[in-house]
Structures are given as C-alpha cells and as structure tokens.
XYZ file of C-alpha atoms in Angstrom:
705
model
C 184.148 120.337 91.260
C 180.433 121.286 91.165
C 179.125 123.055 88.075
C 177.547 126.494 88.171
C 174.067 124.943 87.650
C 174.564 122.582 90.595
C 175.671 125.453 92.817
C 172.710 127.608 91.801
C 170.324 124.671 92.467
C 171.796 124.200 95.938
C 171.454 127.925 96.662
C 167.816 127.948 95.457
C 167.051 124.988 97.694
C 168.595 126.827 100.622
C 166.495 129.912 99.889
C 163.323 127.832 99.801
C 163.961 126.312 103.229
C 161.776 127.483 106.100
C 163.501 129.935 108.414
C 164.673 128.170 111.574
C 162.865 128.653 114.852
C 164.587 130.780 117.471
C 166.358 128.895 120.289
C 164.086 127.346 122.958
C 164.959 129.978 125.579
C 164.051 132.773 123.140
C 160.692 131.130 122.417
C 159.876 131.206 126.108
C 161.069 134.827 126.396
C 158.869 135.973 123.511
C 155.795 134.250 124.913
C 156.333 135.723 128.381
C 156.974 139.180 126.892
C 153.604 138.910 125.129
C 151.944 137.963 128.419
C 150.653 134.618 127.105
C 150.575 131.460 129.229
C 151.699 128.077 127.951
C 148.169 126.757 128.396
C 146.671 129.531 126.237
C 149.279 129.034 123.537
C 148.598 125.301 123.540
C 144.872 125.958 123.095
C 145.474 128.331 120.162
C 147.713 125.786 118.411
C 145.382 122.836 119.216
C 148.138 121.172 121.211
C 148.849 120.420 124.871
C 150.534 122.429 127.594
C 153.202 119.728 127.974
C 154.005 119.915 124.252
C 154.522 123.685 124.472
C 156.777 123.131 127.464
C 158.814 120.672 125.399
C 159.214 123.215 122.597
C 160.463 125.791 125.082
C 162.961 123.545 126.843
C 164.312 121.874 123.702
C 162.896 118.422 124.310
C 161.036 118.363 120.990
C 160.258 120.499 117.941
C 156.889 121.320 116.363
C 155.802 119.678 113.133
C 153.416 120.790 110.419
C 150.820 122.173 110.431
C 151.709 123.668 113.820
C 155.275 124.526 112.748
C 154.298 127.269 110.267
C 151.731 128.755 112.636
C 154.250 128.753 115.497
C 156.894 130.391 113.293
C 154.487 133.125 112.261
C 153.519 133.785 115.866
C 157.133 133.976 117.043
C 158.048 136.323 114.197
C 155.189 138.635 115.167
C 156.226 138.610 118.806
C 159.872 139.219 117.854
C 158.876 142.358 115.947
C 156.938 143.652 118.964
C 159.362 142.526 121.654
C 162.933 142.571 120.292
C 165.654 141.087 122.416
C 167.381 143.648 124.652
C 170.807 144.800 123.482
C 173.705 143.316 125.464
C 175.242 145.551 128.121
C 178.778 146.924 127.555
C 180.075 144.587 130.254
C 178.594 141.506 128.658
C 179.765 142.628 125.178
C 183.293 143.045 126.521
C 183.097 139.566 128.057
C 182.054 138.107 124.712
C 184.910 139.920 122.932
C 187.430 138.672 125.501
C 186.117 135.137 125.161
C 186.432 135.304 121.369
C 189.965 136.624 121.675
C 190.970 133.808 124.017
C 189.529 131.231 121.619
C 191.444 132.783 118.735
C 194.661 132.625 120.743
C 194.030 128.990 121.566
C 193.747 128.011 117.912
C 190.947 126.666 115.701
C 187.920 125.344 117.592
C 185.055 123.066 116.638
C 182.150 124.841 114.953
C 179.181 125.689 117.164
C 176.551 125.153 114.502
C 173.592 123.209 115.925
C 173.241 119.707 114.471
C 170.376 117.267 114.550
C 171.345 113.672 115.237
C 169.012 111.019 113.903
C 168.899 107.269 114.268
C 170.529 106.877 110.866
C 173.515 109.090 111.699
C 174.300 108.157 115.270
C 172.548 104.911 116.021
C 169.981 106.633 118.233
C 166.243 107.108 117.710
C 165.480 110.091 115.519
C 165.051 113.347 117.398
C 164.910 116.959 116.442
C 166.552 118.268 119.620
C 169.613 120.340 118.658
C 172.972 120.477 120.427
C 176.247 122.256 119.592
C 178.517 120.100 117.428
C 181.832 119.419 119.145
C 184.456 116.702 118.581
C 183.036 114.776 121.544
C 179.501 115.189 120.268
C 180.418 113.946 116.808
C 182.296 110.921 118.150
C 179.200 108.685 118.279
C 176.068 107.806 120.234
C 177.934 106.917 123.415
C 179.101 110.540 123.694
C 175.938 112.162 122.368
C 172.322 111.412 123.090
C 170.338 114.579 122.378
C 167.120 112.921 123.460
C 168.462 112.449 126.980
C 168.084 115.846 128.557
C 169.289 116.002 132.149
C 166.053 115.237 134.019
C 164.799 117.370 136.851
C 165.729 115.575 140.036
C 162.615 114.335 141.780
C 162.255 111.910 144.618
C 161.577 108.480 143.318
C 162.331 109.276 139.674
C 162.910 106.127 137.682
C 166.357 105.797 136.175
C 166.313 106.532 132.441
C 168.692 103.760 131.480
C 169.690 100.265 132.516
C 173.037 98.529 132.462
C 171.727 96.556 129.481
C 172.476 98.588 126.318
C 169.467 97.060 124.580
C 167.154 98.950 126.934
C 169.015 102.253 127.104
C 165.773 104.262 127.288
C 164.083 102.320 130.057
C 161.148 99.905 130.243
C 158.298 102.012 128.846
C 157.197 105.285 127.329
C 154.065 107.364 126.773
C 153.165 108.452 123.214
C 151.136 111.608 122.605
C 149.327 112.789 119.505
C 152.253 114.934 118.367
C 154.575 111.968 117.984
C 156.510 112.698 121.187
C 157.481 109.667 123.237
C 158.025 110.405 126.928
C 160.226 107.901 128.705
C 161.554 107.512 132.212
C 164.035 109.978 133.675
C 162.860 112.843 131.450
C 163.770 111.198 128.135
C 161.787 112.434 125.129
C 162.030 110.787 121.717
C 160.401 111.476 118.372
C 158.275 108.676 116.951
C 157.403 108.943 113.243
C 154.835 106.107 113.338
C 151.361 106.814 111.986
C 150.006 103.249 112.258
C 150.120 100.508 114.885
C 152.291 98.404 112.575
C 154.809 101.242 112.215
C 154.714 101.824 115.973
C 155.511 98.171 116.625
C 158.388 98.244 114.149
C 159.790 101.458 115.611
C 159.498 100.162 119.167
C 161.418 96.967 118.424
C 164.115 98.485 116.216
C 164.730 102.064 117.340
C 163.125 102.895 120.672
C 165.624 101.263 123.023
C 162.752 100.303 125.315
C 162.403 97.159 127.403
C 163.665 95.734 130.670
C 166.014 92.889 131.577
C 164.711 89.776 133.260
C 164.175 89.763 137.020
C 165.612 86.244 137.384
C 168.455 84.541 135.552
C 166.058 81.886 134.215
C 163.330 84.369 133.318
C 162.527 86.404 130.226
C 163.184 90.026 129.362
C 160.161 92.300 129.712
C 158.459 93.403 126.514
C 158.630 97.159 125.837
C 155.462 98.999 126.826
C 154.011 101.924 124.884
C 151.216 103.832 126.616
C 148.918 105.669 124.203
C 147.148 108.888 125.096
C 143.704 109.466 123.576
C 145.144 111.701 120.843
C 147.844 109.143 120.028
C 145.260 106.379 119.744
C 143.191 108.411 117.261
C 146.288 109.321 115.233
C 147.150 105.627 114.911
C 143.694 104.726 113.618
C 142.131 103.530 116.869
C 138.821 104.759 118.267
C 139.225 107.221 121.099
C 136.951 105.003 123.201
C 135.477 101.546 122.865
C 131.782 101.616 122.103
C 129.164 100.217 124.475
C 130.244 97.149 126.417
C 132.959 96.151 123.947
C 136.235 95.241 125.630
C 138.296 94.863 122.465
C 138.373 95.755 118.788
C 136.347 93.482 116.497
C 138.383 91.177 114.265
C 137.265 93.054 111.161
C 138.575 96.413 112.401
C 141.034 98.070 110.021
C 143.845 98.102 112.596
C 143.471 94.380 113.323
C 143.402 93.602 109.592
C 146.514 95.695 109.036
C 148.363 93.823 111.791
C 147.430 90.464 110.296
C 148.463 91.607 106.821
C 151.849 92.708 108.152
C 152.281 89.267 109.795
C 151.835 90.472 113.349
C 149.551 88.546 115.646
C 147.605 89.240 118.835
C 147.103 87.088 121.902
C 143.712 85.455 122.375
C 142.681 88.425 124.499
C 142.584 90.438 121.276
C 143.158 94.172 120.917
C 141.825 95.639 124.148
C 142.967 98.247 126.692
C 146.085 96.117 127.232
C 147.122 94.655 123.886
C 150.169 92.591 123.030
C 151.282 92.491 119.402
C 153.971 90.031 118.338
C 155.812 88.999 115.231
C 158.004 86.020 114.440
C 160.898 85.480 116.853
C 164.285 86.669 115.645
C 167.507 84.866 116.584
C 165.681 82.991 119.330
C 164.266 86.153 120.904
C 160.583 86.927 120.976
C 159.537 90.210 119.412
C 156.513 91.585 121.225
C 155.261 95.033 122.105
C 152.705 95.765 124.802
C 150.272 98.623 124.320
C 148.148 100.350 126.962
C 145.382 102.667 125.727
C 144.573 105.188 128.441
C 141.211 106.310 127.054
C 140.061 102.686 126.993
C 140.506 102.387 130.759
C 143.919 100.711 130.841
C 144.723 102.337 134.192
C 142.009 101.726 136.778
C 141.374 104.880 138.785
C 141.144 102.828 141.993
C 144.670 101.476 141.524
C 146.215 104.469 139.744
C 144.366 107.501 141.197
C 144.706 110.585 139.014
C 147.346 109.175 136.668
C 145.225 109.150 133.504
C 144.667 112.904 133.840
C 148.358 113.702 134.256
C 150.649 115.062 131.549
C 152.442 112.370 129.492
C 155.792 113.039 131.177
C 154.252 112.536 134.621
C 152.450 109.381 133.497
C 155.778 108.031 132.256
C 157.393 108.917 135.560
C 154.724 107.172 137.655
C 154.678 104.032 135.517
C 158.468 104.089 135.274
C 158.931 104.074 139.039
C 156.467 101.176 139.283
C 158.316 99.294 136.529
C 161.668 99.868 138.191
C 160.514 98.800 141.646
C 157.871 96.197 140.839
C 157.505 95.094 137.201
C 156.718 96.628 133.832
C 152.887 96.839 133.928
C 151.271 93.977 132.022
C 147.615 94.765 132.528
C 145.736 95.468 135.720
C 147.691 95.700 138.947
C 146.224 92.296 139.858
C 147.607 90.733 136.683
C 150.942 92.485 137.195
C 151.092 91.058 140.727
C 150.476 87.571 139.387
C 153.023 87.980 136.574
C 155.573 89.177 139.130
C 155.349 85.815 140.905
C 156.293 83.984 137.714
C 158.978 86.516 136.783
C 160.688 85.961 140.149
C 160.121 82.180 140.156
C 160.445 81.132 136.466
C 158.929 77.695 135.834
C 161.860 76.329 133.803
C 165.610 76.469 133.523
C 168.081 75.052 131.026
C 169.212 71.508 131.854
C 171.420 69.157 129.900
C 169.816 66.027 128.484
C 172.117 63.152 129.573
C 171.140 61.103 126.513
C 171.869 63.692 123.832
C 173.943 66.300 125.629
C 171.580 69.014 124.377
C 170.309 71.780 126.610
C 166.553 71.534 127.082
C 163.968 73.237 129.356
C 163.690 71.537 132.734
C 161.769 72.207 135.939
C 163.089 75.034 138.079
C 162.929 73.849 141.731
C 160.770 76.047 143.940
C 158.526 77.164 141.081
C 155.004 76.083 140.186
C 156.087 74.504 136.910
C 154.554 74.960 133.477
C 151.435 72.804 133.750
C 148.222 73.730 135.577
C 147.440 71.695 138.668
C 143.921 70.813 139.773
C 143.189 71.585 143.431
C 141.679 69.223 145.948
C 137.850 69.395 145.870
C 137.538 71.392 149.136
C 140.115 73.911 147.852
C 138.281 74.553 144.559
C 135.324 76.751 143.752
C 131.832 75.264 143.236
C 132.152 75.858 139.466
C 135.413 73.929 139.075
C 135.253 70.720 136.989
C 136.872 68.824 139.873
C 133.783 69.617 141.939
C 131.118 69.432 139.231
C 132.341 66.177 137.688
C 132.854 64.399 141.005
C 129.622 65.511 142.646
C 131.595 66.755 145.656
C 129.376 67.782 148.581
C 131.936 67.787 151.365
C 132.240 71.556 151.785
C 134.936 74.058 150.922
C 137.687 76.095 152.518
C 136.350 79.397 153.793
C 139.595 81.206 154.498
C 138.658 84.839 153.933
C 139.408 88.177 155.572
C 137.402 89.339 158.582
C 134.014 91.053 158.283
C 132.956 91.231 161.924
C 131.040 93.619 164.176
C 130.749 93.151 167.917
C 127.292 92.579 169.330
C 126.031 95.966 170.571
C 124.757 94.289 173.718
C 128.349 93.508 174.680
C 129.390 97.177 174.733
C 130.044 98.467 178.251
C 128.934 101.835 179.614
C 132.575 102.834 179.934
C 133.178 102.118 176.242
C 130.076 104.018 175.134
C 131.173 107.055 177.143
C 134.509 107.272 175.375
C 134.406 110.171 172.887
C 136.074 108.629 169.847
C 136.163 105.595 167.579
C 139.588 105.271 165.963
C 140.341 103.055 162.989
C 143.725 101.368 162.531
C 144.701 99.917 159.160
C 147.497 97.383 158.763
C 149.904 98.121 155.934
C 149.578 95.439 153.239
C 148.688 92.756 155.769
C 148.554 89.971 153.189
C 152.047 90.917 152.030
C 153.331 90.590 155.594
C 151.645 87.181 155.778
C 153.446 86.048 152.625
C 156.872 86.499 154.217
C 158.656 83.126 154.485
C 155.305 81.385 154.041
C 155.737 77.702 153.169
C 153.151 76.507 150.646
C 152.522 73.317 148.713
C 154.187 72.923 145.310
C 153.043 69.441 144.302
C 149.649 67.830 143.764
C 147.356 67.275 146.764
C 147.280 63.820 148.341
C 144.239 62.583 150.275
C 144.620 61.262 153.837
C 142.053 59.820 156.275
C 142.367 60.467 160.035
C 145.860 61.986 159.721
C 147.884 63.330 162.605
C 148.035 67.109 162.442
C 151.465 68.562 161.672
C 151.626 72.378 161.763
C 154.489 72.555 159.245
C 152.690 70.656 156.471
C 150.717 72.921 154.116
C 147.308 71.647 153.121
C 143.617 71.520 153.940
C 142.232 69.771 157.044
C 138.703 68.725 157.969
C 138.477 69.533 161.690
C 135.710 70.151 164.206
C 136.504 73.367 166.104
C 132.977 74.039 167.333
C 134.108 73.300 170.890
C 136.690 76.107 170.842
C 135.603 78.810 173.304
C 136.458 82.415 172.340
C 135.860 85.678 174.184
C 132.658 87.071 172.574
C 134.172 90.556 172.601
C 136.675 89.263 170.033
C 135.979 87.651 166.658
C 136.510 83.924 166.390
C 139.818 83.238 164.624
C 138.263 80.339 162.730
C 135.619 82.041 160.573
C 135.638 85.234 158.460
C 132.411 86.404 160.086
C 134.018 85.961 163.509
C 131.305 83.529 164.578
C 131.938 80.284 166.419
C 132.047 77.247 164.073
C 128.966 75.045 164.270
C 130.575 71.753 163.248
C 133.374 70.164 161.198
C 134.789 72.386 158.472
C 137.798 72.632 156.173
C 140.668 74.813 157.354
C 144.087 75.709 156.078
C 147.114 74.627 158.108
C 147.700 78.010 159.801
C 144.162 78.175 161.168
C 144.381 74.691 162.662
C 147.852 75.392 164.060
C 146.501 78.520 165.779
C 143.684 76.509 167.341
C 146.329 74.164 168.717
C 148.353 77.163 169.920
C 145.291 78.375 171.860
C 145.128 75.019 173.632
C 142.268 73.354 171.744
C 142.280 69.681 170.847
C 142.749 69.091 167.133
C 141.738 65.759 165.556
C 141.499 65.977 161.737
C 139.004 63.683 160.035
C 140.482 64.088 156.566
C 143.214 66.103 154.885
C 144.591 67.000 151.461
C 148.315 67.597 151.903
C 151.265 68.304 149.628
C 154.556 66.510 149.977
C 156.680 69.010 148.034
C 156.761 72.402 149.725
C 158.629 75.685 149.522
C 158.532 79.403 150.289
C 157.273 80.240 146.790
C 156.180 83.806 147.601
C 159.331 84.923 149.427
C 161.000 86.787 146.517
C 157.610 88.297 145.636
C 157.222 89.512 149.203
C 160.757 90.882 149.365
C 160.479 92.888 146.147
C 157.072 94.359 146.949
C 158.044 95.162 150.527
C 161.097 97.077 149.314
C 158.981 98.889 146.706
C 156.389 99.850 149.320
C 158.879 101.058 151.922
C 161.019 102.962 149.398
C 158.022 104.718 147.862
C 156.710 105.746 151.275
C 160.190 107.039 152.113
C 160.200 109.151 148.929
C 156.925 110.638 150.161
C 158.531 111.601 153.465
C 157.407 108.621 155.552
C 160.601 106.971 156.747
C 161.410 104.306 159.290
C 163.316 106.656 161.601
C 160.266 108.770 162.480
C 158.745 108.723 165.931
C 155.135 107.543 166.141
C 153.850 111.121 166.372
C 156.008 112.153 163.409
C 154.819 109.107 161.472
C 151.154 110.043 161.955
C 151.871 113.620 160.855
C 153.791 112.444 157.779
C 150.978 110.072 156.777
C 148.480 112.951 156.879
C 150.343 114.855 154.167
C 152.166 112.174 152.182
C 149.653 112.046 149.307
C 149.987 115.778 148.721
C 153.792 115.640 148.614
C 153.924 114.071 145.150
C 150.713 112.919 143.419
C 152.597 110.722 140.935
C 154.429 108.820 143.677
C 151.254 108.655 145.765
C 149.641 106.900 142.798
C 152.574 104.487 142.628
C 152.080 103.652 146.305
C 148.397 102.974 145.659
C 149.322 100.756 142.704
C 151.771 98.765 144.838
C 149.077 98.143 147.451
C 146.647 97.081 144.714
C 149.305 94.791 143.243
C 149.609 92.975 146.554
C 145.885 92.414 147.091
C 145.108 91.797 143.445
C 147.994 89.386 142.948
C 146.847 87.212 145.839
C 143.242 87.453 144.649
C 144.204 86.279 141.146
C 145.364 82.961 142.614
C 141.664 82.030 142.680
C 140.049 83.730 139.699
C 136.400 82.843 139.127
C 134.970 81.992 135.687
C 133.811 84.865 133.469
C 130.146 85.731 133.776
C 129.587 85.527 130.041
C 130.048 82.496 127.827
C 130.492 80.093 130.742
C 128.791 76.719 131.030
C 128.743 74.722 134.249
C 131.537 72.194 134.489
C 133.662 73.703 131.706
C 137.191 74.893 132.269
C 137.767 78.627 131.981
C 140.988 80.322 130.783
C 142.385 81.056 134.244
C 142.473 77.336 135.040
C 145.147 76.851 132.389
C 147.613 78.913 134.423
C 149.971 77.149 136.833
C 149.305 80.121 139.120
C 145.626 79.219 139.576
C 146.288 78.039 143.123
C 143.426 78.695 145.554
C 145.277 76.723 148.232
C 148.127 79.272 148.213
C 145.633 82.125 148.410
C 143.941 80.420 151.360
C 147.296 79.981 153.112
C 148.120 83.698 152.827
C 144.705 84.861 154.039
C 144.647 82.311 156.858
C 148.011 83.482 158.147
C 146.996 87.151 157.842
C 143.781 86.554 159.813
C 145.615 84.561 162.480
C 148.249 87.314 162.806
C 145.484 89.885 163.235
C 143.661 87.849 165.880
C 146.888 87.399 167.817
C 147.305 91.198 167.928
C 143.678 91.670 168.989
C 144.197 89.212 171.856
C 147.429 90.855 172.975
C 145.809 94.299 172.865
C 143.039 93.076 175.162
C 145.585 91.676 177.611
C 147.771 94.805 177.613
C 145.145 97.560 177.537
C 141.779 95.972 178.368
C 140.429 97.362 175.067
C 138.316 95.282 172.671
C 137.556 96.152 169.033
C 134.202 97.460 167.897
C 134.573 96.032 164.406
C 137.059 94.488 161.997
C 137.003 94.635 158.206
C 139.872 92.936 156.419
C 142.952 94.943 157.538
C 141.042 97.656 159.437
C 140.243 97.534 163.158
C 138.100 100.102 165.012
C 138.703 100.734 168.722
C 136.940 102.952 171.253
C 139.397 105.616 172.375
C 139.691 108.412 174.935
C 141.369 110.606 172.298
C 141.407 111.129 168.513
C 144.800 109.515 167.989
C 146.138 105.945 168.142
C 148.692 107.333 170.593
C 145.832 107.652 173.083
C 145.252 103.894 173.416
C 148.156 101.887 171.954
C 150.365 100.249 174.614
C 153.824 101.681 175.302
C 156.465 100.746 177.838
C 157.658 103.085 180.594
C 160.500 104.145 178.314
C 158.057 105.111 175.564
C 158.703 102.167 173.245
C 155.794 100.286 171.626
C 154.943 97.023 173.327
C 155.761 93.985 171.162
C 152.878 91.746 170.164
C 150.227 94.480 169.965
C 149.459 96.940 167.178
C 152.405 99.187 166.365
C 152.599 102.242 164.143
C 155.068 102.333 161.282
C 155.640 102.309 157.503
C 156.485 98.641 156.937
C 154.082 95.823 155.988
C 152.185 94.483 158.993
C 152.520 97.683 161.035
C 149.574 100.040 161.510
C 148.546 103.498 160.390
C 145.580 105.710 161.170
C 142.602 104.917 158.936
C 140.106 107.395 160.345
C 138.508 108.982 163.414
C 134.798 109.462 164.148
C 132.656 110.158 167.239
C 131.903 107.089 169.314
C 128.177 107.814 169.023
C 128.500 107.596 165.248
C 130.054 104.127 165.476
C 127.424 102.844 167.928
C 124.601 104.084 165.686
C 126.034 102.157 162.749
C 126.443 99.017 164.824
C 122.818 99.233 165.981
C 121.728 99.419 162.325
C 123.767 96.340 161.457
C 126.513 98.189 159.578
C 130.260 97.776 159.980
C 131.862 101.056 161.140
C 135.253 99.867 159.878
C 133.913 100.218 156.322
C 133.035 103.888 156.838
C 135.523 105.084 159.454
C 137.596 106.903 156.833
C 134.840 108.852 155.107
C 132.362 109.130 157.939
C 129.249 108.736 155.806
C 126.427 106.568 157.126
C-alpha cells in the first residue's frame, strides 16, 4: 500500500499538470463564436491553416510553445462565450440514457486515452478516443491515427493488405511534426533530425509499398518534407545558387555518416535516398523529397507544392497507388516503373550446389548495360567516338511539320476556324503489345526485310512519293528523304505497306525479342483512364458530352488534375529516359556517363515507340483525307491542326449515317490514342503564323503569336 508521502507526491504532480484542452468540437465552437477564421488563428499562432483544422477535428494536438498560447486563448474565449445550457428535452434524454446504462450493469469507463506506439504497437499519436473493451484489446481494434477519411473521388487507400505497410506508401511531414498519409491518416513524428526521421520511418511509421511483381522489390517508404519541416530537421529551406545537393561537409550529411547511414552517389538533393545496413536480408532505405528544393516540377505536378500537406499526400498517394511510389522526377519514375514491372532477375536453383541464386528473368532487360549499335547511339557515345562511326544515325522523332502556305486552297482559307486535336498519350498507345529487341544487336549486310524483326535498317526511301499536303511518314520534319538513311522497323514496314520497294543495305537486328513494355503500358493506361473517370470523363459519354467534360475536368478536383498531368509526364518522360544524353557539366568526349550504366539505356526501344506513334498518326492523317477531303495545317508531336467550318471537332470529324465515329480516322475519347480538343483559333490567325514560319500547333491552345 502506498505511503502518505507517495500519495501526496502523486497529488502534487497531478495539480502541476497543465489543464487539458477542451474537446476538438468545442475548440471549433469557441473560435466560431469569437468570429475568428482558421487562417487568422493560424497566423496568430505562427502555424498553418491545415494544422488548426487538425486540432479542431482531432487529428493532432498542439505542442509547446503553441500549446500554452492555445490554452490561454481558449480559456479566454470560454469565459466570453460559455457553452449553452442543455435543453430540458436533451437533459431528460441524458438522464434516461444513464438510467438504462445503470440497469444494464457496469460499463467500460469513457475516459479518453492516448495510445502510443509503446502501448499498442502503433506510431505515437495524441489523438484521443473513448476507452472501451474493444479499444483496449490491441492495435487491430484501435488505431486512433486512422480517422475515417472524407470520401473523395480517387482517394488513395490508406492501407494495404501487407501489414508492414499499414499506413500506405508515403506521407508528408510538416513543421509541427504532423505526418499526413494517404486516406486521411495523420501521425505524430517526434523526429528533430534526419537520422531520427529515418529511424522513425523504418521502425514506427508503417509506410512503404509491396512489390509490383513477384520477383521485384518492395518500394522504399517516401517522406515528403515541407519547407518548415526541412528547416526543423536542420536542412536549408532552399539550396543556394546553382547547387543541386548538400555539400559533403554539411552538418546533416556528417550526422548521417556518423550514424552509419549512407547516401547514393546522387548525394542529398531534392530527392534523397538514405540507407543503413540491411537487416535480415531486407534493405533499409528511406526516400526523402524536399518540396522547397524543387522536388515536384510544376510542369508535371501543377499546383501541388502550394497545396496543404493533406492534399499533397492525397495527390502523391493516388499516383503511388496507380503508378508507382515517386522516386524522383516523373521521367525517372516512369523508367523505374519499367524495371519494377519487369524485374531483371528471379531466384533459380543452381544445379551444381542446389542453392537458390539470382538468374535472368525472361522478358526483362537483365542487369548489365548493353551498348547499342552505332546508328542507334548518340554522337557522344563511346561506341561512336571510339569507332569513328560516320554512317549516320536513327532519326526517329515526333513530327514538327507545317504545310507549305502555297498549298493552301481558297476554300481552306475561307473556313473560319483552325481546330487543334491532341492525341491522348500517343506514345503510350504505341507501346501497347510493341515487340522490341532484348538481346545485343547483330550486324547484317544486304538483309531481306522482315517487318516482325525489331532493329535498325539502312534503306533508301527517297523515291517514295507522298502527297505534299501531308507530312512524309519517314522524317520528323515531314520532308521527303534525300537518300539512304537509318530507320526503325515500323517505319520501313509502313513504307512497304504504302507499296514502296524496300531493299535494305545494312541492318542491326536483335534475335531475342519480346513485348517488354506491355505491363508498363497496361498499368499506365489503367491509371490514366481511371483518373480521368474520377474527374468526370468516362468512357460512356457521347462525343459532345466528352468535349464538355474535358472543358471542366481540371476544375473538378485540382489534386486529381495534377495526378493526371503527372501520369502524362510519366509516359513521355519514361520513354525519353531510354536515351538520356550526357550531363552538360563534367563530361569529356568519349567517356561513359552514369545513364549508360543502366540496362534501361536503350535508344533502340525509344526509337521503336516513337516510330510506331508517328506511323499511327500518319495513317490517321491519310484516312482523314480520304474520308473528309481535309488536310492538316500543321502537326507537332501529338497535336494536329485542321481547318474547320465550326469551332468544334464535331464539325469536321467523320461519322457514319448512324452517328458513330468512322474507324481509322481521328476519334474523340478518354483512352490513349483517342483525341481531345487542344484549342480553337481563327483561321486567319493560323495562316499568319504559317506565313511567318511558325507552327500553329505549338500555339493553338494559348493563342499567342
């Protein structure tokens, strides 16, 4: 039994405790009664509007020094605006409820309890919930950090079926120590240094994502740091000058090294990866994205950096759920997605020893980089520099073509409008079921052309006649070839399809082939279509309804609109990364650069995708001319500008008598390869640009000259 001194000491300690804050709902009532907005309160307390919202909905609790100031403010408001007395009816209801509970027997106490990681196996949180037998049973029954999220279209699920990643793939940390996860989850993070943040993330956060393929690897947890969080953890709010990473003598880098964490050779930049020694065969790495250092490019993630932490977590969470946990730029994420869906190795049993060892996973690009054939490389590549290659290069690029103004007819010039059509993720559509080379290139002289063999062919297509009102399908500029040149298989096959004689002089072909990009295409297509559907653009809409939905889809949900933009950037950037040029700084001619050490440095695969996309586009242009008699004014990559009698694509696209779109021409719709309205301008505007040598497809959306 406790002594009198022990009891008095316990009572004194209780008296010295700070008075508890009123319940979250009462905090909101007092603020509203005082006529103060959440934004104004946040400014007074040097906090953020989102943090005040969290205090008022029970997601988090204030900490010193804001706690004492907030308590004092609430006490003052409570004295001025006391809670209204309960009505007789409500008092009677409370009395009746108490009587029924007494008749039913003893009940569990309703004292609020705080469950921490040490008491319930969950990350520490100060959110309070009534203690009931179910709540006290354990973490499976109680997770106070998981408030029921507000249902929003496209909200990422807060948990996975893997208990290791119960809180989702990523979270956003603010300067108050609040960690905002997917699905409305909010956790408390006590870390004050990067080392502590890494430890907390690996041991308590419950963040991460399971592998996308059975032979792949689980995704590292991602913590996104706001500017205030970065400063709190000892990082500069912004990188100075042209620096792209912290210097090696920075205090944070030194602290990581001292704690036996290490960085990748990219160092501590906007996207940093900190790792420590593997544990039980599992790597232990944490990815960090610092928003104020430019981690999220505004072109790929429009408006996201300026959003509240909870909305940032939602946008990135949807992307992680549908595409991949971000691992850098959208281009790098697109490239990493290829490897995640086609892992280079799988476990195989060594027949000599019986041990399981890493072996090649069929259909993948393997683990070792592969040098391209000289015509597939860039001029800086060692294969070219060291061999003295002068035989030319593949020039499979997207269209940049403008029709000669002298070929415009009077009838076309008298049409009132120029209408731009943009193809949805055209390169993604081209990647569908695309067979590419997987093995090393083999040189052939005077080979017979086979349209199903991926590779590069030296062919003379200068004799191929093309209607001058259409771009040539064989060059990005749309001009007729002037002699032998290197082409990818799809370009040569299309020349054969058009009836031209094809006699290759040389070729670099690959014997092992496969549809490497198919799972990449399938996942990104689903992500694109599902995100558009969440924004109200669904497949079941009529063409008129589709155009109307596309006009307003970005305003429906800015966070999801940013996700859609990021998905589009992932497609283009991922394909572009297959042929990454050397860095401008610290590069000497003939030296290998870091990108060449990746098995995914495959310019031949990039050329195959772009070649097929350009051929697909030319086929549609030809069919449109046959069906409607209309010829394009200009083409830029995925955008085509047509003269039109009206301001809508419905005024010139071909439809059958029953109202259905004609197959083979441009069709409107939300799936990859179908078209949408890019912009409308006066026909005179387009002709003026063409006369000045500009491409109206580049400006059709904005209208500036």
